């Protein structure tokens, strides 16, 4: 069920009209549906129902709001974190440390120590030296860190180049052909319990074939490692499942994904970790915005909205498409460009898009903005940091305040020698 739906001619999120949120909180504002998050979390879990010993670590970077994390913790999700800051969020949300996976190609030693302090369940090693550092830090404390080695399977995920991570020239993981020798060196270190391997080949994947190819390579690697005498108990299959952003998008469902995973991994006899992000968060949120002006254009008019690339970076960063729907549809279709107020041509959400006619002062939403939305927001052009609202049935709450440009200015200093 779509929790963003029209009722009596206006757009609601669950049991709350979006116009009410705009009136009370102002715009731009992200609005999340708690029940959409729950539905997506349950659908992903249900897709893996046939997979023995599957653990779910939500990729926090997709949407790290602490209220969202609390909600997913209640659904039994752990966390995939990529920084000390994300680790702090997972713990603040009440996720058990045991359920936390620490990924990331540039973990500092201070961050490794934070992970050890917290007692997290799994470090994903991205290079040999990181494994040596983690082993040393853990051994100094008389502890053993549980880790897996992230390998780069060299498959083309067939997604946007900026969210592709599993080709050999990408910065992530160690080359899969070097993994056995590296594994042997690291597995012998005191302080380190190297339990298996991890991969993550990219994001917004529509086709299961590259994932399946990568998983099969991992299966071969597991067999090679076992033949060499290693005890392999854990494989992390990453995230990456795509979602619908526009009409005609046909992502594979969690059930189809789960059937593929079951088929490929059935004989592996390991604990499987999954790191879904976008598939949980993207369609659980919208960015609610107000039209400032409709500016006549040379070809098409520009609808200038009060949301901008600093609030939702995906169109500027990846040429991403977000549906633009009015809160109160006029029913009259027009072709327009949609842009924000930031002084960059890149601050354009859509060109020559067929939309419902909107006028100055109207409310509208960018759909599918729950993942990689608010988390990438900045204050560029000295704009406020965009707030977030969570709706649950007929209730809603501000779960992240708008941080005013003045507050950010107040954190800056002019040295006395100027
Ligand atoms: C970004 C990321 C994910 C989540 O990817 P989605 O496409 O949002 O599912 C999972 N694992 C790692 C290591 C990541 O970097």
Coordinates of C-alpha atoms and ligand atoms in Angstrom, one line a residue:
X1 CA 0.0 0.0 0.0
X2 CA 1.2 3.5 -0.8
X3 CA 1.1 5.5 2.4
X4 CA 1.2 8.7 0.5
X5 CA -2.3 8.9 -1.1
X6 CA -4.9 11.4 -2.3
X7 CA -8.0 11.8 -0.1
X8 CA -10.7 14.4 -0.9
X9 CA -8.5 15.9 -3.6
X10 CA -5.4 16.4 -1.5
X11 CA -2.3 14.5 -0.7
X12 CA -2.0 12.8 2.7
X13 CA 0.7 10.8 4.4
X14 CA -1.1 8.1 6.3
X15 CA -3.7 9.9 8.4
X16 CA -2.2 13.4 8.1
X17 CA -2.8 15.9 5.3
X18 CA 0.5 17.2 4.1
X19 CA -0.9 20.7 4.1
X20 CA -1.1 20.5 7.8
X21 CA 2.5 19.6 8.2
X22 CA 3.5 22.5 5.8
X23 CA 1.4 24.9 7.9
X24 CA 2.9 23.7 11.3
X25 CA 6.5 23.0 10.3
X26 CA 7.0 25.1 7.2
X27 CA 8.7 24.0 3.9
X28 CA 10.9 22.5 2.6
X29 CA 10.5 19.5 4.9
X30 CA 11.0 15.8 4.5
X31 CA 8.0 13.7 5.5
X32 CA 8.4 10.0 6.3
X33 CA 5.7 7.3 6.7
X34 CA 6.5 5.1 9.7
X35 CA 4.2 2.4 8.2
X36 CA 5.9 2.5 4.9
X37 CA 9.3 1.9 6.6
X38 CA 7.7 -1.0 8.5
X39 CA 6.1 -2.5 5.4
X40 CA 9.4 -2.3 3.5
X41 CA 11.4 -3.8 6.4
X42 CA 8.9 -6.7 6.7
X43 CA 8.7 -7.3 2.9
X44 CA 12.5 -7.5 2.8
X45 CA 12.6 -9.9 5.7
X46 CA 9.7 -12.0 4.2
X47 CA 11.7 -12.2 0.9
X48 CA 14.4 -14.0 2.8
X49 CA 12.1 -16.3 4.7
X50 CA 13.6 -19.4 3.0
X51 CA 17.2 -18.4 3.6
X52 CA 18.6 -20.1 6.7
X53 CA 20.2 -17.8 9.3
X54 CA 19.8 -14.4 7.6
X55 CA 20.7 -11.2 9.6
X56 CA 19.5 -7.8 8.5
X57 CA 21.8 -4.8 9.0
X58 CA 20.0 -1.7 7.6
X59 CA 22.5 0.6 5.8
X60 CA 22.2 3.7 7.9
X61 CA 23.6 6.0 5.3
X62 CA 20.4 5.8 3.3
X63 CA 18.5 7.5 6.1
X64 CA 20.2 7.9 9.5
X65 CA 17.5 9.7 11.4
X66 CA 17.5 8.3 14.9
X67 CA 13.7 8.0 14.9
X68 CA 13.8 5.9 11.7
X69 CA 16.6 3.8 13.3
X70 CA 14.5 3.3 16.4
X71 CA 11.6 2.1 14.3
X72 CA 13.8 -0.3 12.4
X73 CA 15.4 -1.6 15.6
X74 CA 11.9 -2.5 16.7
X75 CA 11.6 -4.5 13.4
X76 CA 14.6 -6.5 14.4
X77 CA 17.1 -4.7 12.2
X78 CA 20.7 -4.1 13.1
X79 CA 22.8 -1.6 11.3
X80 CA 25.5 -1.3 8.7
X81 CA 27.5 1.8 9.6
X82 CA 30.3 3.6 7.7
X83 CA 31.6 6.1 10.3
X84 CA 31.9 6.7 14.0
X85 CA 29.0 9.1 13.7
X86 CA 26.7 6.4 12.3
X87 CA 27.9 4.0 14.9
X88 CA 26.8 6.5 17.6
X89 CA 23.4 6.8 15.9
X90 CA 22.9 3.0 15.8
X91 CA 23.7 2.8 19.5
X92 CA 21.6 5.9 20.4
X93 CA 18.6 4.2 18.6
X94 CA 19.0 1.2 20.8
X95 CA 20.3 -1.2 18.2
X96 CA 22.3 -4.0 19.9
X97 CA 26.1 -3.6 19.3
X98 CA 26.2 -7.2 18.3
X99 CA 24.0 -6.4 15.3
X100 CA 26.2 -3.6 14.0
X101 CA 28.4 -4.1 11.0
X102 CA 31.2 -1.5 10.4
X103 CA 31.8 -1.0 6.7
X104 CA 33.8 1.8 4.9
X105 CA 37.0 2.1 3.0
X106 CA 38.5 4.8 5.2
X107 CA 37.9 3.8 8.8
X108 CA 40.4 5.6 11.0
X109 CA 42.1 3.9 14.0
X110 CA 40.0 6.1 16.3
X111 CA 36.9 4.7 14.6
X112 CA 38.1 1.1 14.9
X113 CA 38.6 1.8 18.6
X114 CA 35.0 3.1 18.9
X115 CA 33.8 -0.1 17.3
X116 CA 35.9 -2.2 19.8
X117 CA 34.6 0.0 22.7
X118 CA 31.0 -0.7 21.6
X119 CA 31.6 -4.4 21.1
X120 CA 30.2 -4.5 17.5
X121 CA 29.5 -7.8 15.8
X122 CA 31.4 -7.4 12.6
X123 CA 34.1 -5.2 11.1
X124 CA 34.2 -5.3 7.2
X125 CA 37.9 -5.0 6.3
X126 CA 38.7 -3.1 3.1
X127 CA 42.4 -3.6 2.9
X128 CA 45.1 -5.8 4.5
X129 CA 46.7 -2.9 6.6
X130 CA 43.3 -2.2 8.1
X131 CA 43.1 -5.8 9.3
X132 CA 46.6 -5.6 10.8
X133 CA 45.7 -2.4 12.6
X134 CA 42.4 -3.8 13.9
X135 CA 44.2 -7.0 15.1
X136 CA 46.8 -4.9 16.9
X137 CA 44.3 -2.6 18.6
X138 CA 42.1 -5.5 19.7
X139 CA 45.1 -7.6 20.9
X140 CA 46.4 -4.6 23.0
X141 CA 43.0 -4.7 24.8
X142 CA 43.1 -8.4 25.2
X143 CA 40.1 -8.8 22.9
X144 CA 39.4 -10.5 19.6
X145 CA 37.6 -8.5 16.9
X146 CA 35.2 -10.3 14.6
X147 CA 35.8 -9.4 11.0
X148 CA 35.1 -10.4 7.4
X149 CA 37.2 -9.4 4.4
X150 CA 35.4 -7.3 1.8
X151 CA 36.3 -8.5 -1.7
X152 CA 35.8 -6.8 -5.0
X153 CA 34.3 -9.4 -7.4
X154 CA 34.9 -7.3 -10.5
X155 CA 31.4 -7.3 -11.9
X156 CA 29.6 -4.5 -13.6
X157 CA 26.5 -3.9 -11.6
X158 CA 24.9 -2.1 -14.6
X159 CA 24.0 1.0 -12.5
X160 CA 25.0 4.6 -12.4
X161 CA 28.8 4.9 -12.4
X162 CA 28.7 7.0 -9.2
X163 CA 26.9 4.2 -7.3
X164 CA 28.8 1.3 -8.8
X165 CA 31.2 -0.3 -6.3
X166 CA 32.1 -3.8 -7.5
X167 CA 34.4 -3.2 -10.5
X168 CA 38.0 -3.8 -10.1
X169 CA 38.9 -0.1 -10.6
X170 CA 36.5 1.0 -7.8
X171 CA 38.0 1.9 -4.4
X172 CA 36.1 -0.8 -2.5
X173 CA 37.3 -4.2 -1.2
X174 CA 40.3 -6.2 -2.1
X175 CA 40.7 -7.9 -5.5
X176 CA 39.0 -11.3 -5.3
X177 CA 42.0 -13.1 -6.8
X178 CA 44.3 -11.7 -4.0
X179 CA 41.8 -12.6 -1.3
X180 CA 42.9 -16.1 -0.4
X181 CA 46.5 -15.1 0.3
X182 CA 45.5 -12.0 2.2
X183 CA 42.9 -14.0 4.2
X184 CA 45.6 -16.5 5.2
X185 CA 47.9 -13.7 6.4
X186 CA 45.2 -12.0 8.4
X187 CA 43.6 -15.1 9.8
X188 CA 46.8 -15.9 11.6
X189 CA 46.9 -12.6 13.5
X190 CA 46.2 -12.6 17.2
X191 CA 43.3 -10.2 18.1
X192 CA 41.4 -11.0 14.9
X193 CA 38.7 -13.6 14.3
X194 CA 38.4 -13.5 10.5
X195 CA 35.1 -15.3 10.0
X196 CA 34.3 -14.8 6.3
X197 CA 33.9 -12.4 3.4
X198 CA 31.7 -9.5 2.3
X199 CA 30.7 -7.8 -0.9
X200 CA 28.6 -4.9 -2.0
X201 CA 28.6 -4.2 -5.7
X202 CA 26.5 -1.1 -6.1
X203 CA 23.2 0.5 -5.5
X204 CA 19.8 0.9 -7.4
X205 CA 20.3 -2.5 -9.1
X206 CA 17.3 -3.6 -11.2
X207 CA 18.9 -6.7 -12.7
X208 CA 19.7 -9.6 -10.4
X209 CA 22.2 -11.1 -12.8
X210 CA 25.2 -9.1 -11.7
X211 CA 24.4 -9.8 -8.1
X212 CA 24.0 -13.5 -8.8
X213 CA 27.4 -13.5 -10.7
X214 CA 29.0 -11.7 -7.8
X215 CA 27.5 -14.1 -5.2
X216 CA 28.7 -17.1 -7.3
X217 CA 32.2 -15.8 -7.2
X218 CA 31.9 -15.4 -3.5
X219 CA 30.7 -19.0 -3.2
X220 CA 33.8 -20.2 -5.1
X221 CA 36.0 -18.1 -2.8
X222 CA 34.4 -19.6 0.3
X223 CA 35.1 -23.1 -1.1
X224 CA 38.7 -22.1 -1.9
X225 CA 39.2 -20.7 1.6
X226 CA 37.7 -23.8 3.2
X227 CA 39.9 -26.0 1.1
X228 CA 42.9 -24.1 2.5
X229 CA 41.7 -25.0 6.0
X230 CA 39.9 -21.8 7.1
X231 CA 36.7 -21.9 9.1
X232 CA 34.2 -19.8 7.2
X233 CA 31.0 -19.1 9.1
X234 CA 29.8 -15.7 7.8
X235 CA 29.2 -14.1 4.4
X236 CA 27.9 -10.5 4.1
X237 CA 26.0 -10.0 0.8
X238 CA 25.7 -6.2 1.0
X239 CA 22.7 -4.2 -0.2
X240 CA 21.9 -2.7 -3.6
X241 CA 18.3 -3.7 -4.4
X242 CA 16.7 -1.1 -6.6
X243 CA 13.4 0.8 -6.1
X244 CA 10.9 2.4 -8.4
X245 CA 11.5 6.1 -8.9
X246 CA 9.5 6.7 -12.1
X247 CA 6.8 5.0 -14.1
X248 CA 8.2 2.1 -16.0
X249 CA 10.9 1.3 -13.5
X250 CA 10.7 -2.4 -12.8
X251 CA 12.9 -3.3 -9.8
X252 CA 13.1 -6.9 -8.7
X253 CA 11.0 -7.6 -5.6
X254 CA 12.5 -8.7 -2.3
X255 CA 10.8 -12.1 -2.9
X256 CA 12.6 -12.5 -6.3
X257 CA 15.9 -11.4 -4.7
X258 CA 15.4 -13.8 -1.8
X259 CA 14.7 -16.7 -4.2
X260 CA 17.9 -16.0 -6.1
X261 CA 19.9 -15.8 -2.8
X262 CA 18.4 -19.0 -1.6
X263 CA 19.2 -20.8 -4.9
X264 CA 22.8 -19.5 -4.9
X265 CA 23.7 -19.8 -1.2
X266 CA 21.8 -22.9 -0.1
X267 CA 24.8 -25.1 0.3
X268 CA 27.1 -22.5 1.9
X269 CA 26.3 -23.3 5.5
X270 CA 27.1 -19.8 6.8
X271 CA 25.4 -16.9 8.6
X272 CA 24.3 -14.5 5.9
X273 CA 24.3 -10.7 6.5
X274 CA 22.3 -8.3 4.4
X275 CA 22.7 -4.5 4.2
X276 CA 19.6 -3.1 2.6
X277 CA 19.3 0.7 2.5
X278 CA 17.4 2.2 -0.4
X279 CA 14.8 -0.6 -0.6
X280 CA 13.8 0.2 2.9
X281 CA 13.9 4.0 2.9
X282 CA 13.4 5.5 -0.6
X283 CA 9.7 5.1 -1.0
X284 CA 9.0 5.8 2.7
X285 CA 9.6 9.6 2.3
X286 CA 8.8 12.7 0.3
X287 CA 10.3 16.1 0.2
X288 CA 7.4 18.6 0.7
X289 CA 8.0 22.0 -0.9
X290 CA 6.2 25.2 -1.9
X291 CA 6.2 26.9 -5.2
X292 CA 7.9 30.4 -4.8
X293 CA 7.4 31.6 -8.4
X294 CA 6.4 30.3 -11.8
X295 CA 8.9 32.1 -14.0
X296 CA 8.2 32.3 -17.8
X297 CA 10.9 30.5 -19.7
X298 CA 12.1 30.7 -23.3
X299 CA 11.0 27.2 -24.0
X300 CA 9.1 26.0 -20.9
X301 CA 8.2 27.9 -17.7
X302 CA 10.4 27.4 -14.6
X303 CA 8.6 26.3 -11.5
X304 CA 10.8 27.7 -8.8
X305 CA 10.3 25.7 -5.5
X306 CA 11.7 26.4 -2.1
X307 CA 13.5 23.0 -2.0
X308 CA 16.9 23.0 -3.7
X309 CA 19.9 20.8 -4.4
X310 CA 21.2 21.4 -0.9
X311 CA 18.1 19.7 0.4
X312 CA 17.9 16.9 -2.2
X313 CA 21.2 16.4 -4.0
X314 CA 20.3 13.3 -6.1
X315 CA 19.2 15.1 -9.3
X316 CA 22.3 17.2 -9.3
X317 CA 24.6 14.4 -8.3
X318 CA 23.3 11.5 -10.3
X319 CA 20.8 13.0 -12.8
X320 CA 18.2 11.2 -10.6
X321 CA 14.5 11.4 -11.4
X322 CA 12.0 12.2 -8.6
X323 CA 8.3 12.3 -9.5
X324 CA 6.9 15.8 -8.7
X325 CA 3.3 15.8 -7.6
X326 CA 1.1 18.6 -6.4
X327 CA -0.5 18.4 -3.0
X328 CA -3.8 19.6 -4.5
X329 CA -3.9 18.5 -8.1
X330 CA -5.3 21.0 -10.6
X331 CA -5.9 18.2 -13.2
X332 CA -4.5 20.5 -16.0
X333 CA -1.3 19.1 -17.5
X334 CA 1.6 21.4 -18.6
X335 CA 5.2 21.0 -19.5
X336 CA 7.6 22.8 -17.2
X337 CA 11.1 22.9 -15.7
X338 CA 11.4 22.5 -12.0
X339 CA 14.3 24.2 -10.2
X340 CA 15.4 25.4 -6.8
X341 CA 16.7 28.8 -5.7
X342 CA 20.4 27.9 -5.4
X343 CA 22.7 29.7 -7.7
X344 CA 23.8 26.7 -9.8
X345 CA 22.4 25.5 -13.1
X346 CA 22.7 22.0 -11.5
X347 CA 20.0 23.0 -9.0
X348 CA 17.4 21.8 -11.4
X349 CA 15.1 18.9 -10.5
X350 CA 13.6 18.3 -13.9
X351 CA 13.6 19.8 -17.5
X352 CA 10.6 19.6 -19.8
X353 CA 8.6 17.5 -17.4
X354 CA 4.9 17.0 -17.9
X355 CA 3.3 18.0 -14.5
X356 CA 0.1 19.2 -13.1
X357 CA -0.1 23.0 -13.4
X358 CA 1.0 24.6 -10.2
X359 CA 0.9 28.3 -9.2
X360 CA 2.8 30.5 -6.7
X361 CA 2.1 29.3 -3.2
X362 CA 1.1 25.8 -4.1
X363 CA 2.5 22.8 -2.2
X364 CA 4.0 19.8 -4.0
X365 CA 6.2 16.8 -3.2
X366 CA 9.3 15.2 -4.7
X367 CA 8.5 11.5 -4.3
X368 CA 10.8 8.6 -3.4
X369 CA 13.0 10.9 -1.3
X370 CA 13.3 8.8 1.9
X371 CA 16.8 7.4 0.9
X372 CA 19.9 9.5 0.2
X373 CA 17.8 12.6 0.7
X374 CA 18.0 14.5 4.1
X375 CA 21.2 12.6 4.9
X376 CA 23.0 14.4 2.0
X377 CA 21.6 17.8 2.8
X378 CA 23.9 20.8 3.3
X379 CA 23.5 24.4 4.0
X380 CA 24.9 25.6 0.6
X381 CA 24.0 29.2 -0.3
X382 CA 23.5 29.7 3.5
X383 CA 20.2 28.0 3.5
X384 CA 18.8 26.3 6.6
X385 CA 19.3 22.6 7.1
X386 CA 16.1 20.9 6.1
X387 CA 13.9 19.4 8.9
X388 CA 12.3 15.9 9.0
X389 CA 8.9 14.8 10.1
X390 CA 7.7 11.3 10.9
X391 CA 4.0 10.4 10.4
X392 CA 2.6 7.3 12.2
X393 CA -1.1 6.9 11.6
X394 CA -2.8 10.1 12.7
X395 CA 0.2 11.4 14.6
X396 CA 3.2 13.2 13.4
X397 CA 6.4 14.6 15.0
X398 CA 9.3 16.7 14.0
X399 CA 12.2 14.2 14.2
X400 CA 14.9 16.6 13.0
X401 CA 14.7 20.4 13.6
X402 CA 15.2 22.9 10.9
X403 CA 18.7 24.4 11.7
X404 CA 18.5 28.0 10.8
X405 CA 21.2 29.8 8.8
X406 CA 21.7 32.0 11.8
X407 CA 22.6 29.0 14.0
X408 CA 25.2 28.0 11.5
X409 CA 26.5 31.5 11.3
X410 CA 26.8 31.6 15.1
X411 CA 29.2 28.6 15.0
X412 CA 31.7 30.6 12.9
X413 CA 34.3 32.9 14.3
X414 CA 36.2 35.9 13.0
X415 CA 39.8 35.7 14.5
X416 CA 40.7 38.8 16.5
X417 CA 43.7 39.5 14.2
X418 CA 41.3 40.3 11.3
Ligands
LIG1 C1 25.5 2.0 0.5 C2 25.8 0.7 1.0 C3 24.7 -0.2 1.3 C4 23.3 0.1 1.0 O1 23.1 0.2 -0.4 P1 21.6 0.3 -0.9 O2 21.7 0.4 -2.4 O3 21.0 1.6 -0.3 O4 20.8 -0.9 -0.5 C5 25.1 -1.5 1.8 N1 26.3 -1.8 2.1 C6 27.4 -1.0 1.8 C7 28.7 -1.4 2.2 C8 27.1 0.3 1.3 O5 28.2 1.1 1.1

